[in-house]
Amino acid sequence: MDRISESAVQPAEIIALLRWYQDAGVDETIGDDPGALGRPRKAVAPAAPVQMAPPPQPVQPAPAPQIRAVAAAAVLPGSDAASGDARRIAAGCNTLEELAAALAAFDGCGLKATATQMVFADGNPESDIMIVGEAPGAEEDRLGKPFVGQSGKLLDRMLAAIGLDRTTVYISNIVNWRPPGNRQPNASEIAISLPFIERHIALMQPKILLCAGGTSAAALLATREGITRIHGRWYDRSFPDLPAPVPTMPIYHPAFILRQPGMKRDVWRDLLVLKHRMKELGCGFASAT
C-alpha cells in the first residue's frame, strides 16, 4: 500500500509526531481552551436563527495508487557527446571510490567550472536507504557535503522522527556541482549527470530509494507530474546491473517545506509510509518504535 491511514497510527508514532511538531516550532494549540473541559459553560444569550446550508456530502477517499514500474536510463535532452562520455565512464567504475574519482576528473559538466568543489555523498554507504536530492547549495558547495544548510537541518529532523540519522542513511544528489546562484540544474546538466547517479545507486544497491524534491523525482522517474501529486507513492525503478527494481518514493524537498510549512502533515504521512516499507523489507536500520 502507498499510504498509511490515520487510524493505524500507534501511540509511539503519536509521540514521535508531537516531537516532530515541536522541532518544527509548534508551541501552542489552536481551537477551544483545553482547560474549559472541566468548567461549566457560561450562559450565552440566544442568537437569531441562522439559515444553515445543507451538510456537505462525505468525500470518498481516493483509491491507493498502484506501484508503477520505471525503466532505467530515462531519456532527457542534453549534450549527446557529454552524456555518452559520462555513461561510458560511470559504467567502468566498480566501487564508490572509483566513481568519486571519475566524477571529480570529469569535465563534461559546465557547473564544475563555477563550483567550489564536488559534492559527492554523505552518510553510511552500508545503509539500506539512499536519498537523492537535487543539487548542492551554497553551504553544501562550501563544505563538500549534501544537505548541510537549513534544509539539511530539517532533513535531519525528518529522519529523526522515525528513528533515522546520517549514520543510518546515505545521501547524494542528481547533480554533484552547485549551479550558480542556487538555481535549479537545467535539462542538459541533469542529462549529463544522470549516468553517474544511476551508477551511484547501482553500486549502493539500496533496498529503498527516496527522491527528495520534484527535480530528483522527474530525473529518476521520468515523470512530468508535480511533486505534490506523486509524493508518498511507490515506484519500481530499474537500474543497470541490479537484479531487481528498487522501491522508489518521491518526498518533498526540505527546502520546499521551509517555504510551505503547511505541508508538514503530508510529510509526516510520507514518513510513516517509509517506516512501514522499511519494516516490510527488513531494512537494517528500521526504527524499533
Short mmCIF file of C-alpha atoms in Angstrom, two decimals:
data_model
loop_
_atom_site.label_atom_id
_atom_site.label_comp_id
_atom_site.label_asym_id
_atom_site.label_seq_id
_atom_site.Cartn_x
_atom_site.Cartn_y
_atom_site.Cartn_z
CA MET A 1 0.00 0.00 0.00
CA ASP A 2 1.14 3.55 -0.64
CA ARG A 3 -0.25 5.43 2.32
CA ILE A 4 -0.97 4.70 5.97
CA SER A 5 -4.38 5.62 7.39
CA GLU A 6 -4.52 7.84 10.44
CA SER A 7 -6.35 5.11 12.39
CA ALA A 8 -3.27 2.90 12.06
CA VAL A 9 -1.04 5.34 13.95
CA GLN A 10 0.34 3.77 17.12
CA PRO A 11 0.96 5.58 20.45
CA ALA A 12 4.71 5.65 19.82
CA GLU A 13 4.07 7.31 16.47
CA ILE A 14 1.82 9.90 18.14
CA ILE A 15 4.71 10.76 20.48
CA ALA A 16 7.06 10.99 17.51
CA LEU A 17 4.56 13.24 15.72
CA LEU A 18 4.39 15.59 18.72
CA ARG A 19 8.20 15.74 18.79
CA TRP A 20 8.18 16.44 15.04
CA TYR A 21 5.80 19.38 15.54
CA GLN A 22 7.87 20.62 18.48
CA ASP A 23 11.06 20.55 16.40
CA ALA A 24 9.15 22.38 13.66
CA GLY A 25 8.38 25.24 16.10
CA VAL A 26 4.76 24.48 17.05
CA ASP A 27 4.37 25.72 20.64
CA GLU A 28 0.63 26.29 21.10
CA THR A 29 -2.72 24.77 20.18
CA ILE A 30 -5.38 26.34 18.01
CA GLY A 31 -9.03 25.96 18.98
CA ASP A 32 -11.00 25.67 22.23
CA ASP A 33 -9.37 26.31 25.59
CA PRO A 34 -8.28 22.85 26.83
CA GLY A 35 -8.89 23.97 30.44
CA ALA A 36 -12.56 24.60 29.70
CA LEU A 37 -13.30 20.89 29.53
CA GLY A 38 -13.96 20.66 33.29
CA ARG A 39 -15.71 24.01 33.78
CA PRO A 40 -19.42 24.79 33.29
CA ARG A 41 -20.16 26.83 30.23
CA LYS A 42 -21.16 30.47 30.62
CA ALA A 43 -24.72 31.38 29.74
CA VAL A 44 -24.93 32.84 26.28
CA ALA A 45 -27.83 34.94 25.03
CA PRO A 46 -29.72 33.13 22.30
CA ALA A 47 -28.85 34.35 18.86
CA ALA A 48 -31.22 34.93 16.00
CA PRO A 49 -31.82 31.78 13.97
CA VAL A 50 -29.44 31.39 11.07
CA GLN A 51 -30.31 29.64 7.84
CA MET A 52 -27.87 26.75 7.64
CA ALA A 53 -26.56 25.30 4.43
CA PRO A 54 -27.12 21.56 3.94
CA PRO A 55 -24.22 19.45 5.24
CA PRO A 56 -21.64 18.55 2.59
CA GLN A 57 -21.64 15.06 1.24
CA PRO A 58 -18.83 12.86 2.59
CA VAL A 59 -15.80 12.69 0.33
CA GLN A 60 -14.83 9.19 -0.64
CA PRO A 61 -11.09 8.54 -0.25
CA ALA A 62 -9.22 8.07 -3.49
CA PRO A 63 -8.06 4.52 -4.16
CA ALA A 64 -4.42 3.82 -3.36
CA PRO A 65 -2.29 4.33 -6.48
CA GLN A 66 -0.68 1.28 -7.99
CA ILE A 67 3.08 0.81 -7.86
CA ARG A 68 4.48 1.88 -11.20
CA ALA A 69 7.42 0.30 -12.97
CA VAL A 70 10.04 2.74 -14.27
CA ALA A 71 12.70 1.65 -16.73
CA ALA A 72 16.35 2.52 -16.37
CA ALA A 73 18.11 5.30 -18.26
CA ALA A 74 15.35 7.89 -18.55
CA VAL A 75 15.81 9.91 -21.72
CA LEU A 76 16.50 13.60 -21.12
CA PRO A 77 17.61 16.27 -23.57
CA GLY A 78 21.23 17.27 -23.23
CA SER A 79 24.66 17.14 -24.80
CA ASP A 80 24.77 13.75 -26.51
CA ALA A 81 28.58 13.63 -26.57
CA ALA A 82 28.99 14.57 -22.92
CA SER A 83 26.19 12.24 -21.84
CA GLY A 84 27.75 9.38 -23.80
CA ASP A 85 31.13 10.02 -22.18
CA ALA A 86 29.51 10.18 -18.76
CA ARG A 87 27.72 6.86 -19.30
CA ARG A 88 30.89 5.14 -20.53
CA ILE A 89 32.99 6.48 -17.64
CA ALA A 90 30.38 5.70 -14.99
CA ALA A 91 29.87 2.16 -16.27
CA GLY A 92 33.59 1.47 -15.81
CA CYS A 93 33.50 2.27 -12.08
CA ASN A 94 33.19 -0.73 -9.78
CA THR A 95 33.41 0.95 -6.37
CA LEU A 96 32.16 4.17 -4.82
CA GLU A 97 35.76 5.35 -4.54
CA GLU A 98 36.32 4.80 -8.26
CA LEU A 99 33.09 6.61 -9.07
CA ALA A 100 34.01 9.61 -6.90
CA ALA A 101 37.43 9.84 -8.52
CA ALA A 102 35.99 9.55 -12.03
CA LEU A 103 33.36 12.17 -11.32
CA ALA A 104 35.96 14.56 -9.90
CA ALA A 105 38.04 14.19 -13.07
CA PHE A 106 35.07 14.54 -15.42
CA ASP A 107 34.96 17.90 -17.25
CA GLY A 108 31.81 17.34 -19.29
CA CYS A 109 29.51 19.31 -16.97
CA GLY A 110 29.98 23.07 -17.12
CA LEU A 111 28.91 23.52 -13.50
CA LYS A 112 32.30 22.19 -12.42
CA ALA A 113 33.96 25.42 -13.62
CA THR A 114 31.86 27.66 -11.35
CA ALA A 115 31.54 25.45 -8.25
CA THR A 116 33.95 25.46 -5.34
CA GLN A 117 34.15 21.68 -5.13
CA MET A 118 32.34 18.48 -5.99
CA VAL A 119 29.69 17.30 -3.53
CA PHE A 120 29.63 13.50 -3.76
CA ALA A 121 27.78 11.98 -0.79
CA ASP A 122 27.31 11.78 2.96
CA GLY A 123 26.10 9.14 5.39
CA ASN A 124 26.58 5.40 5.67
CA PRO A 125 27.49 3.57 2.44
CA GLU A 126 26.30 0.32 4.06
CA SER A 127 22.78 1.70 4.56
CA ASP A 128 19.68 0.15 3.02
CA ILE A 129 18.19 3.61 2.41
CA MET A 130 19.51 6.11 -0.14
CA ILE A 131 18.24 9.68 -0.51
CA VAL A 132 18.89 11.57 -3.75
CA GLY A 133 18.35 15.31 -3.77
CA GLU A 134 18.63 17.90 -6.48
CA ALA A 135 21.95 19.77 -6.44
CA PRO A 136 24.26 21.37 -3.88
CA GLY A 137 23.51 24.80 -2.45
CA ALA A 138 25.91 27.40 -1.10
CA GLU A 139 26.62 25.63 2.21
CA GLU A 140 26.98 22.26 0.50
CA ASP A 141 29.38 23.79 -2.02
CA ARG A 142 31.44 25.29 0.81
CA LEU A 143 31.58 22.15 2.98
CA GLY A 144 31.54 19.46 0.28
CA LYS A 145 28.58 17.54 1.76
CA PRO A 146 24.93 17.32 0.68
CA PHE A 147 22.11 18.73 2.81
CA VAL A 148 24.11 20.71 5.39
CA GLY A 149 22.29 24.08 5.27
CA GLN A 150 18.88 24.93 6.71
CA SER A 151 17.21 22.32 4.53
CA GLY A 152 19.74 19.78 5.78
CA LYS A 153 18.84 20.52 9.38
CA LEU A 154 15.17 19.97 8.56
CA LEU A 155 16.05 16.71 6.78
CA ASP A 156 17.83 15.58 9.94
CA ARG A 157 14.69 16.28 11.99
CA MET A 158 12.53 14.43 9.46
CA LEU A 159 14.78 11.38 9.69
CA ALA A 160 14.92 11.56 13.47
CA ALA A 161 11.12 11.45 13.63
CA ILE A 162 11.25 7.80 12.52
CA GLY A 163 14.49 6.83 14.24
CA LEU A 164 16.98 7.53 11.44
CA ASP A 165 20.00 9.81 11.14
CA ARG A 166 23.05 10.31 8.92
CA THR A 167 24.70 7.20 10.29
CA THR A 168 21.77 5.09 9.09
CA VAL A 169 21.06 6.56 5.63
CA TYR A 170 23.12 7.54 2.60
CA ILE A 171 22.65 10.86 0.78
CA SER A 172 23.65 12.20 -2.62
CA ASN A 173 22.30 14.46 -5.40
CA ILE A 174 21.36 14.20 -9.06
CA VAL A 175 23.94 16.90 -9.86
CA ASN A 176 27.21 16.99 -7.92
CA TRP A 177 28.21 20.63 -8.50
CA ARG A 178 26.40 23.75 -7.34
CA PRO A 179 24.55 25.67 -10.08
CA PRO A 180 25.37 29.40 -9.96
CA GLY A 181 23.07 31.39 -7.72
CA ASN A 182 21.50 28.19 -6.37
CA ARG A 183 19.32 27.91 -9.47
CA GLN A 184 17.83 24.59 -10.45
CA PRO A 185 20.00 22.46 -12.73
CA ASN A 186 18.82 22.58 -16.32
CA ALA A 187 17.87 19.61 -18.50
CA SER A 188 21.31 19.37 -20.12
CA GLU A 189 23.13 19.37 -16.76
CA ILE A 190 20.77 16.68 -15.45
CA ALA A 191 21.20 14.53 -18.57
CA ILE A 192 24.99 14.68 -18.25
CA SER A 193 24.89 13.89 -14.53
CA LEU A 194 22.28 11.12 -14.71
CA PRO A 195 24.67 8.27 -15.67
CA PHE A 196 26.79 8.99 -12.59
CA ILE A 197 23.90 8.98 -10.11
CA GLU A 198 22.43 5.86 -11.75
CA ARG A 199 25.77 4.10 -11.32
CA HIS A 200 26.00 5.52 -7.80
CA ILE A 201 22.66 3.91 -6.94
CA ALA A 202 23.65 0.62 -8.61
CA LEU A 203 26.84 0.45 -6.54
CA MET A 204 24.94 1.26 -3.35
CA GLN A 205 22.24 -1.38 -4.03
CA PRO A 206 19.74 0.26 -1.66
CA LYS A 207 16.57 -1.52 -0.57
CA ILE A 208 14.75 1.83 -0.64
CA LEU A 209 15.41 4.94 -2.73
CA LEU A 210 13.96 8.35 -1.84
CA CYS A 211 13.80 11.18 -4.39
CA ALA A 212 13.92 14.41 -2.40
CA GLY A 213 12.08 17.01 -4.43
CA GLY A 214 10.47 17.36 -7.82
CA THR A 215 13.71 17.71 -9.78
CA SER A 216 15.10 14.46 -8.41
CA ALA A 217 11.81 12.64 -8.99
CA ALA A 218 11.49 13.96 -12.55
CA ALA A 219 15.03 12.86 -13.42
CA LEU A 220 14.95 9.39 -11.88
CA LEU A 221 11.32 8.52 -12.59
CA ALA A 222 10.99 10.24 -15.99
CA THR A 223 7.74 11.85 -14.90
CA ARG A 224 6.21 15.24 -15.59
CA GLU A 225 3.81 15.05 -12.66
CA GLY A 226 4.49 17.55 -9.90
CA ILE A 227 5.81 16.53 -6.50
CA THR A 228 2.50 17.48 -4.85
CA ARG A 229 0.82 14.69 -6.84
CA ILE A 230 3.41 11.93 -6.59
CA HIS A 231 4.90 12.32 -3.10
CA GLY A 232 4.37 9.29 -0.89
CA ARG A 233 3.80 6.90 -3.82
CA TRP A 234 5.96 3.89 -4.57
CA TYR A 235 7.57 3.24 -7.94
CA ASP A 236 9.70 0.28 -9.02
CA ARG A 237 12.81 1.82 -10.62
CA SER A 238 15.13 -0.45 -12.61
CA PHE A 239 18.87 0.23 -12.79
CA PRO A 240 21.61 -1.35 -14.91
CA ASP A 241 23.46 -4.17 -13.13
CA LEU A 242 20.84 -4.52 -10.40
CA PRO A 243 18.91 -7.81 -10.45
CA ALA A 244 15.60 -6.29 -9.32
CA PRO A 245 13.92 -2.88 -9.39
CA VAL A 246 14.43 -0.60 -6.38
CA PRO A 247 11.31 0.58 -4.48
CA THR A 248 11.46 4.35 -5.00
CA MET A 249 9.37 7.05 -3.33
CA PRO A 250 9.35 10.80 -4.02
CA ILE A 251 9.21 13.03 -0.94
CA TYR A 252 9.07 16.78 -0.52
CA HIS A 253 12.44 18.52 -0.58
CA PRO A 254 13.14 20.04 2.86
CA ALA A 255 13.69 23.44 1.22
CA PHE A 256 10.12 23.28 -0.09
CA ILE A 257 8.84 22.51 3.41
CA LEU A 258 10.68 25.55 4.75
CA ARG A 259 8.78 27.67 2.22
CA GLN A 260 5.47 25.81 2.68
CA PRO A 261 5.26 24.76 6.37
CA GLY A 262 1.60 23.84 5.93
CA MET A 263 2.80 20.68 4.13
CA LYS A 264 4.26 19.18 7.33
CA ARG A 265 1.20 16.96 7.78
CA ASP A 266 1.84 15.37 4.37
CA VAL A 267 5.50 14.98 5.29
CA TRP A 268 4.57 13.08 8.44
CA ARG A 269 2.31 10.72 6.48
CA ASP A 270 5.07 10.07 3.96
CA LEU A 271 7.48 9.29 6.79
CA LEU A 272 5.02 6.73 8.15
CA VAL A 273 4.74 5.20 4.67
CA LEU A 274 8.54 4.99 4.57
CA LYS A 275 8.75 3.45 8.04
CA HIS A 276 6.14 0.84 7.13
CA ARG A 277 8.02 -0.14 3.97
CA MET A 278 11.31 -0.32 5.88
CA LYS A 279 9.78 -2.91 8.19
CA GLU A 280 8.25 -4.81 5.26
CA LEU A 281 11.62 -5.07 3.51
CA GLY A 282 13.61 -5.76 6.67
CA CYS A 283 15.85 -2.72 6.31
CA GLY A 284 18.73 -2.97 8.75
CA PHE A 285 18.15 0.46 10.23
CA ALA A 286 14.35 0.37 10.58
CA SER A 287 13.20 2.07 13.75
CA ALA A 288 12.13 -0.28 16.52
CA THR A 289 9.47 2.13 17.81
#
